[in-house]
């Protein structure tokens, strides 16, 4: 037998066995700039070489896994230019990228995942499709260029076991003070999903505008939605548009939490329907930024018909378990009337099979283990809510309020809670924030962006990024892994990612950004 024939047979056998002809290329998974930092990571010094010959494999018959695999393929095209096919198989492949479900207890919950990267195979497994989706974000972040001419994409080899510390890791977007389009909201969803954020809280109503169609009370939008801070035409989402936002978020495993703020912050509603007004003064459309001057008529039955109708329609539009009733800054509502209103509204939320969330003032009502108190201002309110059994959602204004300026030169934003640079934003621990409130009381954290000064998508991005990225790590990673020096070095490498995505992010001088 000739040498050429023997060589051909050997090559064919190697291909049949799935053995790569590529020489292993060293790479260090421990040096990947992963945010949030994983729970466990072990590097073994080699790599998987990503080429157009690779494939993404999934088991047959699971639509959720297929959607995640397709999202991975799309991200790989965007990131590397490499187009991989998604192939359904009836057994585990010997090589390629393999996504599948299992019942691995080490990944803890539905968002946890296991990522095993070898020279011939990348295996991503989870207990549910959302865990696979979280793992895909890590996989994309781990990509590095390699080879002699830096023309090859590598995935450093090793093992990652990862799962979130808190179930709720959210961002709030105020679309009431200034209105933002469906496309703007979808852009926010896409960027937040990259960092394992799993909740988008939409502040849909306030004194300056009502932004969601309620068919049983149509003037809420035709009248109440007609303006915004500073004037302008305002706007609102039709129910079909809102359902589109919910669907889009759900495909990225983000839960939309709608907020209907009451009994205060209701000027737009009582202008539309004066019979709801609990203030003795006639309400007019409002385009300023003061708070605390409006209230619903908390002792009139028409108010609770209104509340029931609004919550009924919102509950039907919302797939997630939560409905936010606001409850903050009701300064002209008498204390007894306020408690009476929250207690009745709580029962209406429950009747429509949702869990009530409210700002920390609601702790003065009859909250219990079925409710969630969102801390923003007063420690004693959060403690009171926890004492009554409610879960606490942490949004400390001095740490997480994205509408605060970074420093005195920031061209938009407010400063009433202080200036929040990156170190101030990152250097805190949820379980040590309020004495007596530890992890058993904490549902998670959320980063609110109020929009009194925010008028465009660029404004949203500038105040949100990179601070939301740090909050995402605080919500996901173990407290023992949170380290400012490590974080700012890893974040620096995300400068190019944000630049490539054309994100108008704040280039803090505290971060040694890498843009090339």
Short mmCIF file of C-alpha atoms in Angstrom, two decimals:
data_model
loop_
_atom_site.label_atom_id
_atom_site.label_comp_id
_atom_site.label_asym_id
_atom_site.label_seq_id
_atom_site.Cartn_x
_atom_site.Cartn_y
_atom_site.Cartn_z
CA UNK A 1 0.00 0.00 0.00
CA UNK A 2 1.40 3.41 -0.98
CA UNK A 3 2.21 6.11 1.58
CA UNK A 4 -0.42 8.44 0.01
CA UNK A 5 -3.16 5.82 0.38
CA UNK A 6 -2.17 5.13 4.00
CA UNK A 7 -2.27 8.85 4.79
CA UNK A 8 -5.70 9.22 3.21
CA UNK A 9 -7.05 6.29 5.24
CA UNK A 10 -5.60 7.74 8.45
CA UNK A 11 -7.14 11.13 7.82
CA UNK A 12 -10.50 9.56 7.05
CA UNK A 13 -10.39 7.56 10.28
CA UNK A 14 -9.54 10.64 12.27
CA UNK A 15 -12.45 12.52 10.72
CA UNK A 16 -14.81 9.65 11.48
CA UNK A 17 -13.67 9.70 15.09
CA UNK A 18 -14.31 13.43 15.25
CA UNK A 19 -10.69 14.20 16.09
CA UNK A 20 -9.71 17.76 15.23
CA UNK A 21 -6.76 18.21 12.90
CA UNK A 22 -6.04 21.56 14.53
CA UNK A 23 -3.20 21.83 16.98
CA UNK A 24 -4.41 22.91 20.44
CA UNK A 25 -3.96 26.63 21.07
CA UNK A 26 -3.31 27.74 24.66
CA UNK A 27 -5.88 30.07 26.24
CA UNK A 28 -6.75 30.92 29.83
CA UNK A 29 -10.41 30.86 30.80
CA UNK A 30 -9.57 32.44 34.14
CA UNK A 31 -8.54 35.59 32.29
CA UNK A 32 -11.82 35.93 30.42
CA UNK A 33 -13.48 39.22 31.34
CA UNK A 34 -16.76 37.73 32.48
CA UNK A 35 -19.48 39.93 33.97
CA UNK A 36 -21.17 38.86 36.17
CA UNK A 37 -18.28 36.81 37.57
CA UNK A 38 -19.32 33.11 37.75
CA UNK A 39 -19.78 31.12 40.95
CA UNK A 40 -17.16 28.49 40.01
CA UNK A 41 -14.57 28.58 37.25
CA UNK A 42 -11.77 26.12 36.48
CA UNK A 43 -9.38 26.72 33.58
CA UNK A 44 -7.26 24.02 31.95
CA UNK A 45 -5.17 26.11 29.55
CA UNK A 46 -6.35 24.94 26.13
CA UNK A 47 -9.18 26.04 23.83
CA UNK A 48 -11.98 25.16 21.46
CA UNK A 49 -11.33 26.60 18.01
CA UNK A 50 -14.43 28.19 16.57
CA UNK A 51 -14.57 27.83 12.80
CA UNK A 52 -17.28 27.71 10.15
CA UNK A 53 -17.02 23.91 10.25
CA UNK A 54 -18.48 23.82 13.74
CA UNK A 55 -22.18 23.22 14.42
CA UNK A 56 -24.59 23.94 17.22
CA UNK A 57 -26.39 20.77 18.31
CA UNK A 58 -29.57 20.41 20.34
CA UNK A 59 -31.81 17.49 21.23
CA UNK A 60 -34.89 16.99 19.12
CA UNK A 61 -38.26 18.30 20.15
CA UNK A 62 -37.58 21.20 22.55
CA UNK A 63 -38.69 24.53 21.15
CA UNK A 64 -37.30 26.55 24.06
CA UNK A 65 -33.82 25.12 23.62
CA UNK A 66 -34.02 25.71 19.87
CA UNK A 67 -34.80 29.40 20.40
CA UNK A 68 -31.76 29.73 22.68
CA UNK A 69 -29.57 27.92 20.15
CA UNK A 70 -30.76 30.26 17.42
CA UNK A 71 -29.97 33.26 19.62
CA UNK A 72 -26.46 31.86 20.13
CA UNK A 73 -26.02 31.47 16.38
CA UNK A 74 -27.15 35.08 15.85
CA UNK A 75 -24.77 36.39 18.50
CA UNK A 76 -21.86 34.45 17.00
CA UNK A 77 -22.56 36.00 13.61
CA UNK A 78 -22.67 39.46 15.17
CA UNK A 79 -19.55 38.92 17.26
CA UNK A 80 -17.34 36.86 14.98
CA UNK A 81 -18.94 36.83 11.53
CA UNK A 82 -19.11 33.03 11.71
CA UNK A 83 -22.44 31.47 10.74
CA UNK A 84 -23.16 28.12 12.43
CA UNK A 85 -26.04 25.80 11.65
CA UNK A 86 -28.36 24.61 14.41
CA UNK A 87 -28.87 20.85 14.11
CA UNK A 88 -31.27 18.64 16.06
CA UNK A 89 -29.89 15.25 17.12
CA UNK A 90 -31.21 12.25 19.01
CA UNK A 91 -28.02 11.67 21.00
CA UNK A 92 -25.10 13.72 22.32
CA UNK A 93 -22.57 14.64 19.61
CA UNK A 94 -18.85 13.96 19.92
CA UNK A 95 -17.84 17.45 18.84
CA UNK A 96 -19.20 20.94 18.21
CA UNK A 97 -21.32 23.09 20.51
CA UNK A 98 -24.00 21.13 22.34
CA UNK A 99 -26.90 22.74 24.24
CA UNK A 100 -29.18 20.52 26.28
CA UNK A 101 -31.31 20.28 29.41
CA UNK A 102 -30.51 18.12 32.40
CA UNK A 103 -31.26 17.89 36.11
CA UNK A 104 -27.87 18.92 37.46
CA UNK A 105 -28.32 19.90 41.11
CA UNK A 106 -25.06 21.87 41.06
CA UNK A 107 -26.73 24.59 38.96
CA UNK A 108 -29.29 25.16 41.73
CA UNK A 109 -32.25 26.64 39.84
CA UNK A 110 -33.82 27.39 36.47
CA UNK A 111 -31.30 30.16 35.72
CA UNK A 112 -28.21 28.16 36.61
CA UNK A 113 -26.03 26.48 34.00
CA UNK A 114 -22.95 24.32 33.52
CA UNK A 115 -20.46 25.13 30.78
CA UNK A 116 -17.79 22.54 29.93
CA UNK A 117 -15.33 23.62 27.23
CA UNK A 118 -12.93 21.13 25.68
CA UNK A 119 -10.76 21.15 22.59
CA UNK A 120 -13.36 19.32 20.50
CA UNK A 121 -16.63 20.10 22.22
CA UNK A 122 -18.42 22.87 24.10
CA UNK A 123 -21.25 21.54 26.26
CA UNK A 124 -23.75 23.94 27.81
CA UNK A 125 -26.37 22.38 30.04
CA UNK A 126 -29.06 23.71 32.37
CA UNK A 127 -32.25 22.76 34.12
CA UNK A 128 -34.34 25.05 31.90
CA UNK A 129 -34.00 27.07 28.69
CA UNK A 130 -33.49 30.29 30.67
CA UNK A 131 -30.40 28.76 32.26
CA UNK A 132 -29.08 27.97 28.79
CA UNK A 133 -29.74 31.58 27.78
CA UNK A 134 -27.75 32.89 30.76
CA UNK A 135 -24.95 30.50 29.82
CA UNK A 136 -24.97 31.76 26.23
CA UNK A 137 -24.14 35.25 27.53
CA UNK A 138 -21.10 33.81 29.33
CA UNK A 139 -20.09 31.84 26.26
CA UNK A 140 -20.19 34.95 24.06
CA UNK A 141 -18.17 36.94 26.61
CA UNK A 142 -15.50 34.22 26.75
CA UNK A 143 -14.64 34.46 23.05
CA UNK A 144 -11.09 35.59 22.27
CA UNK A 145 -9.10 35.91 19.08
CA UNK A 146 -6.21 33.49 18.71
CA UNK A 147 -3.74 31.96 16.30
CA UNK A 148 -0.56 33.41 14.92
CA UNK A 149 -2.30 36.15 12.93
CA UNK A 150 -5.17 36.68 15.42
CA UNK A 151 -7.65 35.58 12.75
CA UNK A 152 -9.14 32.64 14.64
CA UNK A 153 -11.78 32.74 17.36
CA UNK A 154 -11.15 30.66 20.48
CA UNK A 155 -13.22 29.65 23.47
CA UNK A 156 -10.78 29.00 26.36
CA UNK A 157 -11.24 25.55 27.82
CA UNK A 158 -12.35 24.70 31.32
CA UNK A 159 -15.49 24.36 33.42
CA UNK A 160 -17.98 26.89 34.77
CA UNK A 161 -20.77 26.21 37.25
CA UNK A 162 -22.95 29.26 37.67
CA UNK A 163 -26.26 30.39 39.16
CA UNK A 164 -27.69 33.65 40.55
CA UNK A 165 -27.60 34.70 44.18
CA UNK A 166 -30.86 36.63 43.90
CA UNK A 167 -34.00 35.66 41.99
CA UNK A 168 -34.85 39.25 40.96
CA UNK A 169 -32.23 41.36 39.13
CA UNK A 170 -33.96 44.26 37.51
CA UNK A 171 -33.91 47.64 35.84
CA UNK A 172 -36.73 50.16 35.99
CA UNK A 173 -37.44 52.52 33.08
CA UNK A 174 -39.71 55.51 33.66
CA UNK A 175 -41.69 56.04 30.45
CA UNK A 176 -44.14 58.43 32.13
CA UNK A 177 -42.03 61.59 32.66
CA UNK A 178 -40.77 61.21 29.09
CA UNK A 179 -42.26 58.68 26.71
CA UNK A 180 -40.08 56.19 24.81
CA UNK A 181 -40.93 54.10 21.77
CA UNK A 182 -41.35 50.34 21.61
CA UNK A 183 -38.04 50.12 19.73
CA UNK A 184 -36.27 52.09 22.46
CA UNK A 185 -37.61 49.72 25.10
CA UNK A 186 -36.49 46.70 23.05
CA UNK A 187 -32.99 48.17 22.79
CA UNK A 188 -32.88 48.45 26.58
CA UNK A 189 -34.04 44.83 26.88
CA UNK A 190 -31.30 43.60 24.53
CA UNK A 191 -28.54 45.42 26.38
CA UNK A 192 -29.77 44.37 29.83
CA UNK A 193 -30.08 40.71 28.80
CA UNK A 194 -26.37 40.61 27.93
CA UNK A 195 -25.59 40.92 31.64
CA UNK A 196 -28.18 38.46 32.97
CA UNK A 197 -30.74 41.08 34.05
CA UNK A 198 -34.06 39.25 34.30
CA UNK A 199 -36.66 41.95 35.07
CA UNK A 200 -37.72 45.14 33.30
CA UNK A 201 -39.95 47.29 35.50
CA UNK A 202 -41.86 49.86 33.45
CA UNK A 203 -43.10 52.92 35.33
CA UNK A 204 -46.14 53.48 33.13
CA UNK A 205 -48.06 56.25 34.89
CA UNK A 206 -47.31 59.46 36.73
CA UNK A 207 -48.44 63.05 37.09
CA UNK A 208 -47.04 63.96 33.68
CA UNK A 209 -48.50 61.14 31.61
CA UNK A 210 -50.46 57.87 31.42
CA UNK A 211 -48.69 55.52 28.99
CA UNK A 212 -50.76 52.33 28.71
CA UNK A 213 -54.11 51.86 26.96
CA UNK A 214 -56.91 50.90 29.35
CA UNK A 215 -59.92 50.09 27.21
CA UNK A 216 -62.47 50.50 29.98
CA UNK A 217 -61.16 54.02 30.74
CA UNK A 218 -60.09 55.37 27.32
CA UNK A 219 -59.46 58.99 28.32
CA UNK A 220 -56.50 57.87 30.46
CA UNK A 221 -54.44 57.86 27.28
CA UNK A 222 -56.28 60.27 24.98
CA UNK A 223 -56.19 62.95 27.68
CA UNK A 224 -53.76 61.75 30.33
CA UNK A 225 -51.18 60.55 27.81
CA UNK A 226 -51.11 63.73 25.79
CA UNK A 227 -48.09 65.44 27.30
CA UNK A 228 -44.82 64.91 29.21
CA UNK A 229 -42.17 66.81 31.18
CA UNK A 230 -41.39 70.04 29.37
CA UNK A 231 -44.42 69.74 27.12
CA UNK A 232 -44.52 67.82 23.86
CA UNK A 233 -47.01 65.29 22.60
CA UNK A 234 -46.32 62.52 25.10
CA UNK A 235 -47.62 59.18 23.87
CA UNK A 236 -48.74 55.75 25.05
CA UNK A 237 -48.53 52.05 24.24
CA UNK A 238 -51.56 50.30 22.82
CA UNK A 239 -52.29 46.99 24.47
CA UNK A 240 -50.96 45.21 21.39
CA UNK A 241 -47.71 47.19 21.59
CA UNK A 242 -47.36 46.38 25.27
CA UNK A 243 -47.92 42.68 24.58
CA UNK A 244 -45.22 42.92 21.91
CA UNK A 245 -42.79 44.31 24.51
CA UNK A 246 -43.74 41.52 26.93
CA UNK A 247 -43.20 38.88 24.21
CA UNK A 248 -39.86 40.36 23.16
CA UNK A 249 -38.65 40.43 26.75
CA UNK A 250 -39.89 36.89 27.38
CA UNK A 251 -37.82 35.59 24.47
CA UNK A 252 -34.79 36.97 26.34
CA UNK A 253 -36.05 35.55 29.65
CA UNK A 254 -36.83 38.96 31.06
CA UNK A 255 -40.05 39.48 33.03
CA UNK A 256 -41.88 42.76 32.49
CA UNK A 257 -43.29 44.31 35.68
CA UNK A 258 -45.85 47.05 34.94
CA UNK A 259 -46.26 49.84 37.46
CA UNK A 260 -49.47 51.81 37.89
CA UNK A 261 -48.47 54.40 40.51
CA UNK A 262 -51.19 55.21 43.07
CA UNK A 263 -52.73 56.83 45.09
CA UNK A 264 -50.21 59.66 44.49
CA UNK A 265 -48.48 60.45 41.20
CA UNK A 266 -51.95 60.32 39.64
CA UNK A 267 -52.47 63.78 38.18
CA UNK A 268 -52.71 62.47 34.58
CA UNK A 269 -55.45 60.04 35.64
CA UNK A 270 -57.54 62.57 37.57
CA UNK A 271 -57.31 65.14 34.76
CA UNK A 272 -58.84 62.50 32.49
CA UNK A 273 -61.45 61.47 35.08
CA UNK A 274 -62.10 64.25 37.63
CA UNK A 275 -64.38 61.98 39.68
CA UNK A 276 -61.23 60.15 40.82
CA UNK A 277 -59.61 63.30 42.22
CA UNK A 278 -58.98 63.26 45.96
CA UNK A 279 -57.48 66.73 45.94
CA UNK A 280 -59.78 69.68 46.45
CA UNK A 281 -57.98 71.57 43.70
CA UNK A 282 -58.95 71.16 40.05
CA UNK A 283 -56.36 69.11 38.19
CA UNK A 284 -54.70 70.40 35.02
CA UNK A 285 -52.27 68.68 32.68
CA UNK A 286 -48.82 68.92 34.24
CA UNK A 287 -45.42 69.19 32.57
CA UNK A 288 -43.22 70.02 35.55
CA UNK A 289 -41.21 67.77 37.87
CA UNK A 290 -42.57 68.39 41.38
CA UNK A 291 -43.98 65.40 43.27
CA UNK A 292 -46.47 64.71 46.02
CA UNK A 293 -49.35 67.01 45.05
CA UNK A 294 -51.86 64.53 43.60
CA UNK A 295 -54.02 61.79 45.08
CA UNK A 296 -56.91 59.55 44.22
CA UNK A 297 -60.15 59.82 46.18
CA UNK A 298 -59.40 56.93 48.50
CA UNK A 299 -62.87 56.77 50.11
CA UNK A 300 -64.96 56.80 46.93
CA UNK A 301 -66.14 53.51 45.45
CA UNK A 302 -65.61 54.76 41.89
CA UNK A 303 -61.88 54.79 42.68
CA UNK A 304 -61.88 51.08 43.42
CA UNK A 305 -63.87 50.31 40.27
CA UNK A 306 -61.15 52.22 38.43
CA UNK A 307 -58.38 50.34 40.25
CA UNK A 308 -60.05 46.99 39.61
CA UNK A 309 -60.49 47.71 35.90
CA UNK A 310 -56.92 48.91 35.45
CA UNK A 311 -55.38 45.99 37.33
CA UNK A 312 -57.64 43.50 35.55
CA UNK A 313 -56.55 44.75 32.12
CA UNK A 314 -52.87 44.96 33.14
CA UNK A 315 -52.91 41.46 34.62
CA UNK A 316 -54.24 40.11 31.32
CA UNK A 317 -51.40 41.79 29.43
CA UNK A 318 -48.62 40.59 31.73
CA UNK A 319 -47.18 37.08 31.77
CA UNK A 320 -45.07 37.58 34.88
CA UNK A 321 -46.22 37.16 38.49
CA UNK A 322 -45.80 40.79 39.60
CA UNK A 323 -47.83 43.98 39.41
CA UNK A 324 -46.40 47.18 40.90
CA UNK A 325 -48.85 49.63 42.50
CA UNK A 326 -46.36 52.43 43.27
CA UNK A 327 -47.44 53.89 46.59
CA UNK A 328 -44.62 56.41 46.96
CA UNK A 329 -44.68 60.10 47.81
CA UNK A 330 -48.42 60.34 48.46
CA UNK A 331 -47.82 63.49 50.51
CA UNK A 332 -51.34 64.92 50.30
CA UNK A 333 -53.05 61.62 51.13
CA UNK A 334 -53.95 61.36 54.80
CA UNK A 335 -52.15 58.49 56.55
CA UNK A 336 -55.35 56.57 57.36
CA UNK A 337 -56.62 57.05 53.82
CA UNK A 338 -53.29 55.87 52.41
CA UNK A 339 -53.30 52.65 54.46
CA UNK A 340 -56.96 52.04 53.59
CA UNK A 341 -56.18 52.44 49.89
CA UNK A 342 -53.14 50.14 49.89
CA UNK A 343 -55.02 47.45 51.80
CA UNK A 344 -57.95 47.48 49.36
CA UNK A 345 -55.69 47.66 46.32
CA UNK A 346 -53.64 44.75 47.61
CA UNK A 347 -56.74 42.56 47.64
CA UNK A 348 -57.59 43.62 44.08
CA UNK A 349 -54.08 42.67 42.90
CA UNK A 350 -54.43 39.32 44.64
CA UNK A 351 -57.86 38.75 43.08
CA UNK A 352 -56.25 39.04 39.66
CA UNK A 353 -53.59 36.47 40.55
CA UNK A 354 -50.61 38.80 40.80
CA UNK A 355 -48.09 39.53 43.54
CA UNK A 356 -48.11 43.13 44.71
CA UNK A 357 -44.93 45.21 44.68
CA UNK A 358 -44.88 48.73 46.08
CA UNK A 359 -42.34 51.35 47.08
CA UNK A 360 -41.23 51.15 50.69
CA UNK A 361 -44.02 53.39 52.02
CA UNK A 362 -46.47 50.49 51.57
CA UNK A 363 -44.87 48.80 54.58
CA UNK A 364 -47.22 50.93 56.74
CA UNK A 365 -50.19 49.00 55.35
CA UNK A 366 -51.07 45.38 56.13
CA UNK A 367 -48.36 43.77 54.02
CA UNK A 368 -47.33 40.17 54.62
CA UNK A 369 -45.36 37.31 53.09
CA UNK A 370 -47.39 37.55 49.88
CA UNK A 371 -46.14 41.09 49.18
CA UNK A 372 -42.91 42.80 48.12
CA UNK A 373 -41.64 46.08 49.57
CA UNK A 374 -39.26 47.96 47.27
CA UNK A 375 -36.76 49.89 49.38
CA UNK A 376 -35.63 53.19 47.94
CA UNK A 377 -35.41 55.76 50.73
CA UNK A 378 -36.15 54.82 54.33
CA UNK A 379 -34.41 51.98 56.13
CA UNK A 380 -37.19 51.84 58.73
CA UNK A 381 -39.78 51.17 56.03
CA UNK A 382 -37.76 48.25 54.64
CA UNK A 383 -37.28 46.88 58.16
CA UNK A 384 -40.99 47.25 58.91
CA UNK A 385 -41.88 45.38 55.74
CA UNK A 386 -39.46 42.57 56.58
CA UNK A 387 -40.84 42.35 60.14
CA UNK A 388 -44.29 41.83 58.66
CA UNK A 389 -42.96 39.00 56.48
CA UNK A 390 -42.77 40.77 53.13
CA UNK A 391 -39.83 40.22 50.82
CA UNK A 392 -37.63 43.26 50.25
CA UNK A 393 -36.47 44.44 46.83
CA UNK A 394 -33.43 46.69 47.16
CA UNK A 395 -33.18 49.93 45.17
CA UNK A 396 -31.10 52.14 47.46
CA UNK A 397 -31.23 55.59 45.87
CA UNK A 398 -27.65 56.43 46.88
CA UNK A 399 -26.32 53.35 45.06
CA UNK A 400 -28.73 52.22 42.33
CA UNK A 401 -30.63 55.28 41.08
CA UNK A 402 -29.45 55.57 37.49
CA UNK A 403 -30.88 59.08 37.09
CA UNK A 404 -28.33 60.48 39.54
CA UNK A 405 -25.38 62.28 37.97
CA UNK A 406 -21.98 60.59 37.91
CA UNK A 407 -20.27 63.80 38.97
CA UNK A 408 -20.96 67.53 39.01
CA UNK A 409 -20.16 67.84 35.28
CA UNK A 410 -22.68 65.21 34.07
CA UNK A 411 -24.86 66.94 31.48
CA UNK A 412 -28.13 65.25 32.48
CA UNK A 413 -29.47 63.69 35.63
CA UNK A 414 -30.31 64.79 39.16
CA UNK A 415 -28.30 64.90 42.37
CA UNK A 416 -30.76 64.84 45.28
CA UNK A 417 -29.56 61.37 46.37
CA UNK A 418 -25.92 62.26 45.70
CA UNK A 419 -23.42 61.81 42.90
CA UNK A 420 -23.00 58.14 41.93
CA UNK A 421 -19.71 57.34 40.22
CA UNK A 422 -18.81 53.75 39.37
CA UNK A 423 -17.16 52.94 42.70
CA UNK A 424 -20.14 54.29 44.66
CA UNK A 425 -22.46 52.31 42.41
CA UNK A 426 -20.55 49.02 42.80
CA UNK A 427 -19.11 48.95 46.31
CA UNK A 428 -21.97 47.67 48.45
CA UNK A 429 -23.40 44.34 49.55
CA UNK A 430 -27.17 43.71 49.61
CA UNK A 431 -27.15 41.65 52.81
CA UNK A 432 -25.14 44.31 54.67
CA UNK A 433 -27.08 47.35 53.48
CA UNK A 434 -29.73 47.53 56.23
CA UNK A 435 -29.21 46.15 59.71
CA UNK A 436 -31.44 43.15 60.32
CA UNK A 437 -32.22 42.53 56.64
CA UNK A 438 -30.21 39.62 55.30
CA UNK A 439 -30.49 37.29 52.34
CA UNK A 440 -33.55 35.46 53.64
CA UNK A 441 -35.49 38.74 53.41
CA UNK A 442 -34.10 39.95 50.08
CA UNK A 443 -35.78 39.13 46.78
CA UNK A 444 -33.13 40.95 44.76
CA UNK A 445 -32.01 44.35 43.52
CA UNK A 446 -33.31 46.80 40.95
CA UNK A 447 -31.79 49.87 39.28
CA UNK A 448 -34.37 52.62 38.58
CA UNK A 449 -33.99 55.21 35.83
CA UNK A 450 -36.36 58.12 36.38
CA UNK A 451 -36.61 60.32 33.32
CA UNK A 452 -37.26 63.91 34.38
CA UNK A 453 -34.07 64.91 32.51
CA UNK A 454 -33.92 61.95 30.11
CA UNK A 455 -35.37 62.63 26.67
CA UNK A 456 -33.65 60.28 24.19
CA UNK A 457 -32.35 56.74 23.89
CA UNK A 458 -28.81 58.16 24.04
CA UNK A 459 -29.71 59.72 27.39
CA UNK A 460 -31.00 56.36 28.66
CA UNK A 461 -27.80 54.60 27.62
CA UNK A 462 -25.53 57.28 29.06
CA UNK A 463 -27.02 57.12 32.55
CA UNK A 464 -27.60 53.36 32.55
CA UNK A 465 -24.27 52.11 31.26
CA UNK A 466 -21.96 51.09 32.74
CA UNK A 467 -23.63 51.34 36.17
CA UNK A 468 -26.26 48.68 35.40
CA UNK A 469 -23.45 46.25 34.55
CA UNK A 470 -22.07 46.56 38.06
CA UNK A 471 -25.51 46.10 39.59
CA UNK A 472 -25.99 42.99 37.45
CA UNK A 473 -22.88 41.49 39.03
CA UNK A 474 -24.03 42.40 42.55
CA UNK A 475 -27.33 40.64 41.92
CA UNK A 476 -25.87 37.53 40.31
CA UNK A 477 -22.46 36.80 41.84
CA UNK A 478 -21.65 35.63 45.39
CA UNK A 479 -20.70 38.44 47.76
CA UNK A 480 -17.29 36.79 48.23
CA UNK A 481 -16.60 37.30 44.50
CA UNK A 482 -17.40 41.02 44.44
CA UNK A 483 -14.16 42.97 44.14
CA UNK A 484 -13.83 46.52 42.84
CA UNK A 485 -10.27 46.12 41.50
CA UNK A 486 -11.22 42.96 39.62
CA UNK A 487 -14.48 44.43 38.36
CA UNK A 488 -13.03 47.61 36.92
CA UNK A 489 -10.36 45.63 35.00
CA UNK A 490 -12.97 43.29 33.57
CA UNK A 491 -15.34 46.16 32.80
CA UNK A 492 -12.55 47.96 30.95
CA UNK A 493 -12.49 45.16 28.38
CA UNK A 494 -16.21 45.64 27.77
CA UNK A 495 -15.52 49.11 26.40
CA UNK A 496 -14.99 47.70 22.92
CA UNK A 497 -18.16 45.59 23.22
CA UNK A 498 -20.25 48.64 24.12
CA UNK A 499 -18.54 50.71 21.43
CA UNK A 500 -19.20 48.07 18.77
CA UNK A 501 -22.87 48.03 19.81
CA UNK A 502 -22.90 51.83 19.51
CA UNK A 503 -23.95 52.24 23.12
CA UNK A 504 -23.67 55.84 24.29
CA UNK A 505 -22.05 54.83 27.58
CA UNK A 506 -20.33 56.99 30.18
CA UNK A 507 -16.57 56.53 29.95
CA UNK A 508 -15.76 56.89 33.63
CA UNK A 509 -12.19 57.93 34.38
CA UNK A 510 -12.20 55.33 37.15
CA UNK A 511 -12.14 52.57 34.50
CA UNK A 512 -9.04 51.86 32.31
CA UNK A 513 -11.14 51.41 29.17
CA UNK A 514 -9.94 49.26 26.28
CA UNK A 515 -11.62 50.35 23.06
CA UNK A 516 -9.61 48.45 20.40
#
